[in-house]
mmCIF file with all atom_site columns, C-alpha atoms in Angstrom:
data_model
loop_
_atom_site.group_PDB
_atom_site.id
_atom_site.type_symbol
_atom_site.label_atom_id
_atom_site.label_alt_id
_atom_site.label_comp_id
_atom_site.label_asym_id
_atom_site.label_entity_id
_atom_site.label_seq_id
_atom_site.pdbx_PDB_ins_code
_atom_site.Cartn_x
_atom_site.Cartn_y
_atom_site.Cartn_z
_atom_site.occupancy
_atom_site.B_iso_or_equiv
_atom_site.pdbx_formal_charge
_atom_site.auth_seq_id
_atom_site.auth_comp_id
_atom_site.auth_asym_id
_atom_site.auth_atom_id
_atom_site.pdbx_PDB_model_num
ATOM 1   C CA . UNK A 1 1   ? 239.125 270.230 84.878 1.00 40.00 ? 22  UNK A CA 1
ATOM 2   C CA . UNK A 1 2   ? 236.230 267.613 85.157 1.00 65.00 ? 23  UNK A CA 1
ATOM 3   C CA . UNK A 1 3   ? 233.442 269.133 87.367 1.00 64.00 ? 24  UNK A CA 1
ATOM 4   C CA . UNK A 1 4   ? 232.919 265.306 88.530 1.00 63.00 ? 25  UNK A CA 1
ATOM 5   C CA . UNK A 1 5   ? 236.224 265.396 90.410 1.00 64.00 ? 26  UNK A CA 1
ATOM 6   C CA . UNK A 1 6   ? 235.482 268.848 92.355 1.00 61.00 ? 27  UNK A CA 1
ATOM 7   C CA . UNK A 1 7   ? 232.045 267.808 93.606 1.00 63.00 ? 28  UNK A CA 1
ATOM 8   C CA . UNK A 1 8   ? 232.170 264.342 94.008 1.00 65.00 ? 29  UNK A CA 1
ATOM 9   C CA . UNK A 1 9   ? 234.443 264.702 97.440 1.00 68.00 ? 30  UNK A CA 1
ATOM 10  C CA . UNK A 1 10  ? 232.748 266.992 98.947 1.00 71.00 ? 31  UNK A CA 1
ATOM 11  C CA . UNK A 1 11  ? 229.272 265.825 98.608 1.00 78.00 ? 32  UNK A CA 1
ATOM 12  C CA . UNK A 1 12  ? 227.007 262.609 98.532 1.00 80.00 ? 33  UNK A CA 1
ATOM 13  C CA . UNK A 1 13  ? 225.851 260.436 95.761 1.00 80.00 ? 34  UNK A CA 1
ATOM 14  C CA . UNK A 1 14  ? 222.224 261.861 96.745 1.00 80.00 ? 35  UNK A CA 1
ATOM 15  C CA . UNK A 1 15  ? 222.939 265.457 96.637 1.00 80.00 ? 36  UNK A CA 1
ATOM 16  C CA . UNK A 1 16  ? 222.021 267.085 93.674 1.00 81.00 ? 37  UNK A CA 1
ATOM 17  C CA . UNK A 1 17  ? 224.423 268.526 91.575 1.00 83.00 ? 38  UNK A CA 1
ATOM 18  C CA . UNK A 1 18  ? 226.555 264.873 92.019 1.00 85.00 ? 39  UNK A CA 1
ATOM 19  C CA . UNK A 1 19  ? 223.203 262.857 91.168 1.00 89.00 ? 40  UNK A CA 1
ATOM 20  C CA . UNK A 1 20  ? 222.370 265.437 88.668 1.00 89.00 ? 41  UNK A CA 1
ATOM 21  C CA . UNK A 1 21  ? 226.488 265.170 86.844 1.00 88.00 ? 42  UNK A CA 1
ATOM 22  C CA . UNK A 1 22  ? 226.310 261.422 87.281 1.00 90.00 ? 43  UNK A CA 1
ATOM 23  C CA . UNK A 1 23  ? 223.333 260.681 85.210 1.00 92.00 ? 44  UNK A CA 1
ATOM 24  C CA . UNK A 1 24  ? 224.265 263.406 82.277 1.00 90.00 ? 45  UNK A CA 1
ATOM 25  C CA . UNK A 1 25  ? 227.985 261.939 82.542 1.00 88.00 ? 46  UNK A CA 1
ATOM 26  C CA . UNK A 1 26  ? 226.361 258.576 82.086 1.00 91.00 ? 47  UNK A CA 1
ATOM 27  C CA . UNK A 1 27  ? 223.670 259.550 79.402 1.00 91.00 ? 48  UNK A CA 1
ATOM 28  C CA . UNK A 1 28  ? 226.800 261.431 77.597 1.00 89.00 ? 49  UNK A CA 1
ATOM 29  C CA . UNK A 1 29  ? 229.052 258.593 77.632 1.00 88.00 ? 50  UNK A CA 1
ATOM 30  C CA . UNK A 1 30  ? 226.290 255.788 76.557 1.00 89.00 ? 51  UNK A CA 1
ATOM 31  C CA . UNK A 1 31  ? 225.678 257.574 73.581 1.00 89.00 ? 52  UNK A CA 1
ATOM 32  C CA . UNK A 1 32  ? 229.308 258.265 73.014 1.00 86.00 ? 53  UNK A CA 1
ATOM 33  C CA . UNK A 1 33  ? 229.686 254.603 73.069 1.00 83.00 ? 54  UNK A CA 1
ATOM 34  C CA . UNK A 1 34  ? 227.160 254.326 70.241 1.00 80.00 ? 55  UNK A CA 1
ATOM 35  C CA . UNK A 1 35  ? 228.663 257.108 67.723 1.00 80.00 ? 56  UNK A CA 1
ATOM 36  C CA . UNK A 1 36  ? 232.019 255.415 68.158 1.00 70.00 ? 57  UNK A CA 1
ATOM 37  C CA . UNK A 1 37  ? 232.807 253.650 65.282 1.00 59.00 ? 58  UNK A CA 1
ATOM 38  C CA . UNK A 1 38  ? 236.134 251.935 66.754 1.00 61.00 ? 59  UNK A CA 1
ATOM 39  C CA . UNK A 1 39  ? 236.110 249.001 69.030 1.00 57.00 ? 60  UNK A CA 1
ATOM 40  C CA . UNK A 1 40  ? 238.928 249.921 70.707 1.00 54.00 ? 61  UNK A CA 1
ATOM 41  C CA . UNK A 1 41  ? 237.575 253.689 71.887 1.00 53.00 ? 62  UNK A CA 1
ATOM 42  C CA . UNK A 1 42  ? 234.439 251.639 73.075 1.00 51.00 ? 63  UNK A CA 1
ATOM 43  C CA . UNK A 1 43  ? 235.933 249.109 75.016 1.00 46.00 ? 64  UNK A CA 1
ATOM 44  C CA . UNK A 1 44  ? 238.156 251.525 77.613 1.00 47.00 ? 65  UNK A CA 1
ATOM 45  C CA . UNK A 1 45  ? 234.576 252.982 78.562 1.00 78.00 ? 66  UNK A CA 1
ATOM 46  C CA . UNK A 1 46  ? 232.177 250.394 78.831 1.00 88.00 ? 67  UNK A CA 1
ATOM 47  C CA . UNK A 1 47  ? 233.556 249.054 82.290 1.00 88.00 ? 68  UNK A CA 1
ATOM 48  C CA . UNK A 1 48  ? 233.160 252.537 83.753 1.00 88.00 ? 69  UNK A CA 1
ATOM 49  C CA . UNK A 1 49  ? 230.023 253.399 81.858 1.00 92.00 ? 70  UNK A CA 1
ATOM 50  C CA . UNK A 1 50  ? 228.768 250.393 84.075 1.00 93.00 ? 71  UNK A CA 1
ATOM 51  C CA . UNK A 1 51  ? 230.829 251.665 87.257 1.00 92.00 ? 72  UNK A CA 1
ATOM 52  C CA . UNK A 1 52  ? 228.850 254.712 87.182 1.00 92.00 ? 73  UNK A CA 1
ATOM 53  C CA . UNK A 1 53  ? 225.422 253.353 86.423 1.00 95.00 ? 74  UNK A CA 1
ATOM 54  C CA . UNK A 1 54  ? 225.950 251.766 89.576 1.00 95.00 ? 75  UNK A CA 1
ATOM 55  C CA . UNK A 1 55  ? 226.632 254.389 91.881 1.00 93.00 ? 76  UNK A CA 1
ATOM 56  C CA . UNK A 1 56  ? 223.699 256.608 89.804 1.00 95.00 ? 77  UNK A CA 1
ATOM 57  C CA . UNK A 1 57  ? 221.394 252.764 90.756 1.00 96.00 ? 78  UNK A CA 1
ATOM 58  C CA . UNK A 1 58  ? 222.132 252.630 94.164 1.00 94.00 ? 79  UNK A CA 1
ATOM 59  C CA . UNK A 1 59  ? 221.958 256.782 94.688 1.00 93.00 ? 80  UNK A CA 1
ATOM 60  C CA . UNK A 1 60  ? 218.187 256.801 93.309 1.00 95.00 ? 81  UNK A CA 1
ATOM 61  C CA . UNK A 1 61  ? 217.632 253.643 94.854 1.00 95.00 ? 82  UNK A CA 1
ATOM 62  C CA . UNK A 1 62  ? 218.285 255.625 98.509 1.00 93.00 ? 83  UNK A CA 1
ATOM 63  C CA . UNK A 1 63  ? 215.803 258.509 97.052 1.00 93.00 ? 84  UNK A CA 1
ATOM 64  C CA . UNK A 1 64  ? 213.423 257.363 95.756 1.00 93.00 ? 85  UNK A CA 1
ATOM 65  C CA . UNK A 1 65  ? 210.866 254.476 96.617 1.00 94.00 ? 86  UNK A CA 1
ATOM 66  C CA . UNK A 1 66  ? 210.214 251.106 95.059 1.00 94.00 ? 87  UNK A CA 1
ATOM 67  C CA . UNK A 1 67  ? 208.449 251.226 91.657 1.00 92.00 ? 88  UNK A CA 1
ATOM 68  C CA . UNK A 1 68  ? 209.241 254.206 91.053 1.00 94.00 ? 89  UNK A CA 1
ATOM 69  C CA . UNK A 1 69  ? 209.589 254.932 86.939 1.00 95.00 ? 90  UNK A CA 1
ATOM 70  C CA . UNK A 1 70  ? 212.714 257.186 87.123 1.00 95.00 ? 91  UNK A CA 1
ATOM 71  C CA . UNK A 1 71  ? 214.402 253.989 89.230 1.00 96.00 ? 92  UNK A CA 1
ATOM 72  C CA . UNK A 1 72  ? 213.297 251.028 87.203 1.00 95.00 ? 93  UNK A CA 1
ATOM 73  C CA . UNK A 1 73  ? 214.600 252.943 84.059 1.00 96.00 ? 94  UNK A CA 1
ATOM 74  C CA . UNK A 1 74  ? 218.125 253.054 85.789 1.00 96.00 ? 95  UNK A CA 1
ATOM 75  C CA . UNK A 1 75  ? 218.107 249.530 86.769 1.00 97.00 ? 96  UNK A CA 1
ATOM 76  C CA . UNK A 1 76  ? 217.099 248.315 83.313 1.00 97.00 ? 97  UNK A CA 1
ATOM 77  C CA . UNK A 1 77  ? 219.801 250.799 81.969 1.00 96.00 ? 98  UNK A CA 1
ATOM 78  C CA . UNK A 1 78  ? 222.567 249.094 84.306 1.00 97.00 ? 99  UNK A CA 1
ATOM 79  C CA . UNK A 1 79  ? 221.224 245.445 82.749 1.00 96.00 ? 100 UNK A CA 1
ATOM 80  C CA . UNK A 1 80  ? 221.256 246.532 79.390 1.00 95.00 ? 101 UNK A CA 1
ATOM 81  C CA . UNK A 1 81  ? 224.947 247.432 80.375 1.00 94.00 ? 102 UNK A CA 1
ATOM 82  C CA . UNK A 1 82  ? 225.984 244.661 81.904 1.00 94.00 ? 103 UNK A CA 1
ATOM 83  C CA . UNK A 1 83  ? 224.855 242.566 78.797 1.00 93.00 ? 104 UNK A CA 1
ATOM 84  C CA . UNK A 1 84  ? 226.949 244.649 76.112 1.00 89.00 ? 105 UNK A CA 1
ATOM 85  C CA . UNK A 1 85  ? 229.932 242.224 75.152 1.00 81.00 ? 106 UNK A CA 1
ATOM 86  C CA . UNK A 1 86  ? 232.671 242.715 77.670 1.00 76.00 ? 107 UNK A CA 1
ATOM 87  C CA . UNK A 1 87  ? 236.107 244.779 76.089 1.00 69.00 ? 108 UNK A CA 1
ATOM 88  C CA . UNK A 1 88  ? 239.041 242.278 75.830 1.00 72.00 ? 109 UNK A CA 1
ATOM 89  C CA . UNK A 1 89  ? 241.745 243.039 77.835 1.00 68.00 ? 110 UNK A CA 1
ATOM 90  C CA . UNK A 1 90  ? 245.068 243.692 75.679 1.00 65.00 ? 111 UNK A CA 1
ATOM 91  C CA . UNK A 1 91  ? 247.569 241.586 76.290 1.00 63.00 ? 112 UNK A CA 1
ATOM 92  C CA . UNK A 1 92  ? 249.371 241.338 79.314 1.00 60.00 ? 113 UNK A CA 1
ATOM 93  C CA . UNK A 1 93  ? 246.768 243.800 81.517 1.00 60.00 ? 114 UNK A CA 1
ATOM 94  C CA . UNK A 1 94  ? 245.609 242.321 85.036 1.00 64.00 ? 115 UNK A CA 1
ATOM 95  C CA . UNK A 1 95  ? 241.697 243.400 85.930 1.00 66.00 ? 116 UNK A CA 1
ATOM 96  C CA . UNK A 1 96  ? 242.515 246.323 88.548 1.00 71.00 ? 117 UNK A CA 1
ATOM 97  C CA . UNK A 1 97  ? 239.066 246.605 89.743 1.00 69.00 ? 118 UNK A CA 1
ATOM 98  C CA . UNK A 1 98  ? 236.969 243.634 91.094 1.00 81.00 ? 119 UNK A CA 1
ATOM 99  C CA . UNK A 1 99  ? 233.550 245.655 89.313 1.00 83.00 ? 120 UNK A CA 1
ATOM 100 C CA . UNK A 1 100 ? 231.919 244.965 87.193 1.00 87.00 ? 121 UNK A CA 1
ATOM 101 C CA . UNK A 1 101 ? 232.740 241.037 87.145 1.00 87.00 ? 122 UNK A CA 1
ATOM 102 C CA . UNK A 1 102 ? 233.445 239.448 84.005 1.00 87.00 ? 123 UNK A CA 1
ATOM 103 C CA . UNK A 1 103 ? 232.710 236.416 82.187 1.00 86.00 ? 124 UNK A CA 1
ATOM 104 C CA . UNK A 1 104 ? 230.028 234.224 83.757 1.00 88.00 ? 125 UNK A CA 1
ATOM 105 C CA . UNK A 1 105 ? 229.438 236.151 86.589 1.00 92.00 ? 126 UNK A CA 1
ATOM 106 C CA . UNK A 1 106 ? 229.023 239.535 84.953 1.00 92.00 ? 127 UNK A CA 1
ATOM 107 C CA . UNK A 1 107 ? 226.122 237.421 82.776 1.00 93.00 ? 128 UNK A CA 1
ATOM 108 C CA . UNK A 1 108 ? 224.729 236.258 86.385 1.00 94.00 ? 129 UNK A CA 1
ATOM 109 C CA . UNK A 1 109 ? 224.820 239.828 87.566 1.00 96.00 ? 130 UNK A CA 1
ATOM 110 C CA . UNK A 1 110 ? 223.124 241.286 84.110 1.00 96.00 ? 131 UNK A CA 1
ATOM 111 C CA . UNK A 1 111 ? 220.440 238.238 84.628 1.00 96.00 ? 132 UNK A CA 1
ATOM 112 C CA . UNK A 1 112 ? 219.569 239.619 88.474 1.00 97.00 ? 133 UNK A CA 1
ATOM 113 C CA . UNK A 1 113 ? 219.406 243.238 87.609 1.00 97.00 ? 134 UNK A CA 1
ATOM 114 C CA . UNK A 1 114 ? 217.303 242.723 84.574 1.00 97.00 ? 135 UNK A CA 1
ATOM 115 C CA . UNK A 1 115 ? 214.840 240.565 86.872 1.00 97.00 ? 136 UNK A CA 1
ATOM 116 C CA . UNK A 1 116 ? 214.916 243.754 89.195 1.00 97.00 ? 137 UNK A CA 1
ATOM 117 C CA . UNK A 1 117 ? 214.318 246.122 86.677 1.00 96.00 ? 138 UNK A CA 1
ATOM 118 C CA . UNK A 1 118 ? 210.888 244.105 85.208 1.00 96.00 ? 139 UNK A CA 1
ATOM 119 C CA . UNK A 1 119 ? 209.978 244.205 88.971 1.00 96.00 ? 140 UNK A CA 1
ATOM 120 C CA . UNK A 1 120 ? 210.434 247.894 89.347 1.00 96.00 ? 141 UNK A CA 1
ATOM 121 C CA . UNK A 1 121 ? 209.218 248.432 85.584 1.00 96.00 ? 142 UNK A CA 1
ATOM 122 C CA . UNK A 1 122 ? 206.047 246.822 86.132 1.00 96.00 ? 143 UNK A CA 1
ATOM 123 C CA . UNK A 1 123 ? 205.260 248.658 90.168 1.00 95.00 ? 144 UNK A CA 1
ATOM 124 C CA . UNK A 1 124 ? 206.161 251.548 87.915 1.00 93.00 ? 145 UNK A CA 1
ATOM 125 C CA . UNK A 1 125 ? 204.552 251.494 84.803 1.00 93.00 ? 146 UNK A CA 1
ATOM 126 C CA . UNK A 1 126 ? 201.971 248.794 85.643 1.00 93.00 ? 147 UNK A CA 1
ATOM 127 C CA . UNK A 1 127 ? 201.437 245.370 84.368 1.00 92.00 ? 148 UNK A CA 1
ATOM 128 C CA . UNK A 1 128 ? 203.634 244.026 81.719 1.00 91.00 ? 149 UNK A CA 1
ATOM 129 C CA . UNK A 1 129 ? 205.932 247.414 82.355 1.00 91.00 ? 150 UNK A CA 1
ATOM 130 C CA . UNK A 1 130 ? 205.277 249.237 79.190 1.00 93.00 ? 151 UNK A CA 1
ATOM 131 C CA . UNK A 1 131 ? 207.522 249.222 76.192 1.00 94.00 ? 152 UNK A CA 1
ATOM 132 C CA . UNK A 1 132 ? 210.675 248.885 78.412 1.00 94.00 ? 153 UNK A CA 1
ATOM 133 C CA . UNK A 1 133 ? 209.679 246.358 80.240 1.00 94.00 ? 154 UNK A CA 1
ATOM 134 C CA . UNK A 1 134 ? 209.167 244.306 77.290 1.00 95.00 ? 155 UNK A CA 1
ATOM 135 C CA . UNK A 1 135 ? 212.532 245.167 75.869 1.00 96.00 ? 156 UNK A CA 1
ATOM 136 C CA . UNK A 1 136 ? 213.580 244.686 79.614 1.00 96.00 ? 157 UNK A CA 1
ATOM 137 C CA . UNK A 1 137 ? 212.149 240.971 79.272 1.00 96.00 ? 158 UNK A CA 1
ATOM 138 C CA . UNK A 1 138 ? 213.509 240.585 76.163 1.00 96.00 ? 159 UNK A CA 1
ATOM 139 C CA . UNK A 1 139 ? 217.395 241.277 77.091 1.00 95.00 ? 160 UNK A CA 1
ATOM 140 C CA . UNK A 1 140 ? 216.498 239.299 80.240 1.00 96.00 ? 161 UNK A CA 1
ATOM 141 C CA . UNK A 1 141 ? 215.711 235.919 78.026 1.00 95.00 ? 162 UNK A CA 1
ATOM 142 C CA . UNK A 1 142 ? 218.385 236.584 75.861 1.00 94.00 ? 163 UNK A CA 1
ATOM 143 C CA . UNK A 1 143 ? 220.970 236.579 79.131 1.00 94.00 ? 164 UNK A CA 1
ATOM 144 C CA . UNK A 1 144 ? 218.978 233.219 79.920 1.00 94.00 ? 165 UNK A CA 1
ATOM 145 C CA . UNK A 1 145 ? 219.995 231.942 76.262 1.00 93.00 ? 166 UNK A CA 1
ATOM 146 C CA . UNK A 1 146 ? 223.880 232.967 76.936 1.00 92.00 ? 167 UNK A CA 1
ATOM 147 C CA . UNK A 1 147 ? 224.148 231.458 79.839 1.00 92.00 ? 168 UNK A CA 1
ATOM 148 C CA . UNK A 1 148 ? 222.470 228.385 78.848 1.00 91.00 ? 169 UNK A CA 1
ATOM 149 C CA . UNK A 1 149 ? 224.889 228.489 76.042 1.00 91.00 ? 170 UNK A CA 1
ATOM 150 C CA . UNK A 1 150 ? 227.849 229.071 78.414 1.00 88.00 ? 171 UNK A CA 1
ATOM 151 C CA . UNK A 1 151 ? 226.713 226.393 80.859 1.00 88.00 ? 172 UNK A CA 1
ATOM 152 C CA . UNK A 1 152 ? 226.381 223.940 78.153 1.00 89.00 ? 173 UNK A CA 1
ATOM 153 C CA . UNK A 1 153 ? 230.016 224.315 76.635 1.00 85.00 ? 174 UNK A CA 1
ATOM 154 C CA . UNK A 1 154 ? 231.463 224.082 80.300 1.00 83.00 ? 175 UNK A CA 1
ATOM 155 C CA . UNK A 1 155 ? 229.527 220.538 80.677 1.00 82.00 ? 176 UNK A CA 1
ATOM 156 C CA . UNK A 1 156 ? 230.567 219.234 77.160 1.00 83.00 ? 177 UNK A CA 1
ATOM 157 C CA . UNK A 1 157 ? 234.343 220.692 78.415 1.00 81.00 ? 178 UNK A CA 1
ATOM 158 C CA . UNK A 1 158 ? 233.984 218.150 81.054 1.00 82.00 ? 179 UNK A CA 1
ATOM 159 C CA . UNK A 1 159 ? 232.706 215.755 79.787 1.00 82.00 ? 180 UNK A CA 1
ATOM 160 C CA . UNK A 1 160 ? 235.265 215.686 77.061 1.00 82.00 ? 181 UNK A CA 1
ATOM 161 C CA . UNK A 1 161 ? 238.078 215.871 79.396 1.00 78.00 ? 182 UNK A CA 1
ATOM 162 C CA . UNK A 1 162 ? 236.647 212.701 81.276 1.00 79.00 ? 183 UNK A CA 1
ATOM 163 C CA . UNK A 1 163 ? 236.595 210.514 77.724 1.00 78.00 ? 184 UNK A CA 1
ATOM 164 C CA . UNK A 1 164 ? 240.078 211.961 77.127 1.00 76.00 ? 185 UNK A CA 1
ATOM 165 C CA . UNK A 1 165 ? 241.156 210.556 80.535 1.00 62.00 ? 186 UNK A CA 1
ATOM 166 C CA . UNK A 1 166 ? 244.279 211.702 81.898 1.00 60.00 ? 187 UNK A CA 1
#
């Protein structure tokens, strides 16, 4: 039986053996994710991967204070997520749950998390946020590049559509 299920009812986010489960469940499954050699296997997880991250985000985020390292690593963790190519829903499947977002949206959330982690990177680790905050900065302007990308084939959709006429 998962040990998740029996403690996660009877006891808050915060409280330590559930914060404590969360993060190893989460550091277990992220590197699951890497060793799997088949799309498919990687694709069921990644939405919940990111589902958790959350709740382990906003659980330190209630412990412990602004800047601190142990919080900006979990916020840049949750970016990096939220940037990993989104699994493709097989044919005929309805999105059941409204989180994470996908498509433009889930790019917009990536974008504001990874700003939040260089914040908390660099209170943490001081200027320029140490090696992770440059990575941090680096996934950040590579979102920017996507969704300039993305932006730019919805205006040439448009405007394609308008010489078209209808």
């Amino acid at each position: 039986m998962n040990l998740m299920g029996l403690v996660s009812p009877l006891s808050p986010p915060t409280s330590h053996p559930r914060l404590a489960l969360m993060r190893l469940l989460q550091t277990l499954s992220i590197e699951s994710m890497s060793m799997s050699t088949k799309e498919s296997d990687t694709s069921t997880s990644v939405d919940d991967v990111i589902r958790l991250s959350a709740q382990v985000v906003a659980a330190l985020m209630d412990l412990l204070s602004r800047g601190h390292p142990i919080r900006g690593l979990a916020i840049a963790t949750l970016g990096r997520l939220l940037c990993v190519d989104e699994p493709e829903l097989p044919s005929g499947a309805s999105i059941e749950q409204p989180f994470p977002p996908r498509g433009y949206q889930r790019l917009v959330l990536a974008k504001s998390t990874l700003l939040r982690a260089v914040e908390e990177l660099e209170i943490g680790f001081g200027p320029g946020g140490g090696t992770l905050g440059t990575e941090t900065r680096q996934m950040l302007e590579n979102a920017d590049r996507e969704l300039a990308i993305f932006e730019r084939g919805v205006r040439n959709a448009k405007e394609s559509l308008k010489q078209t006429g209808p």
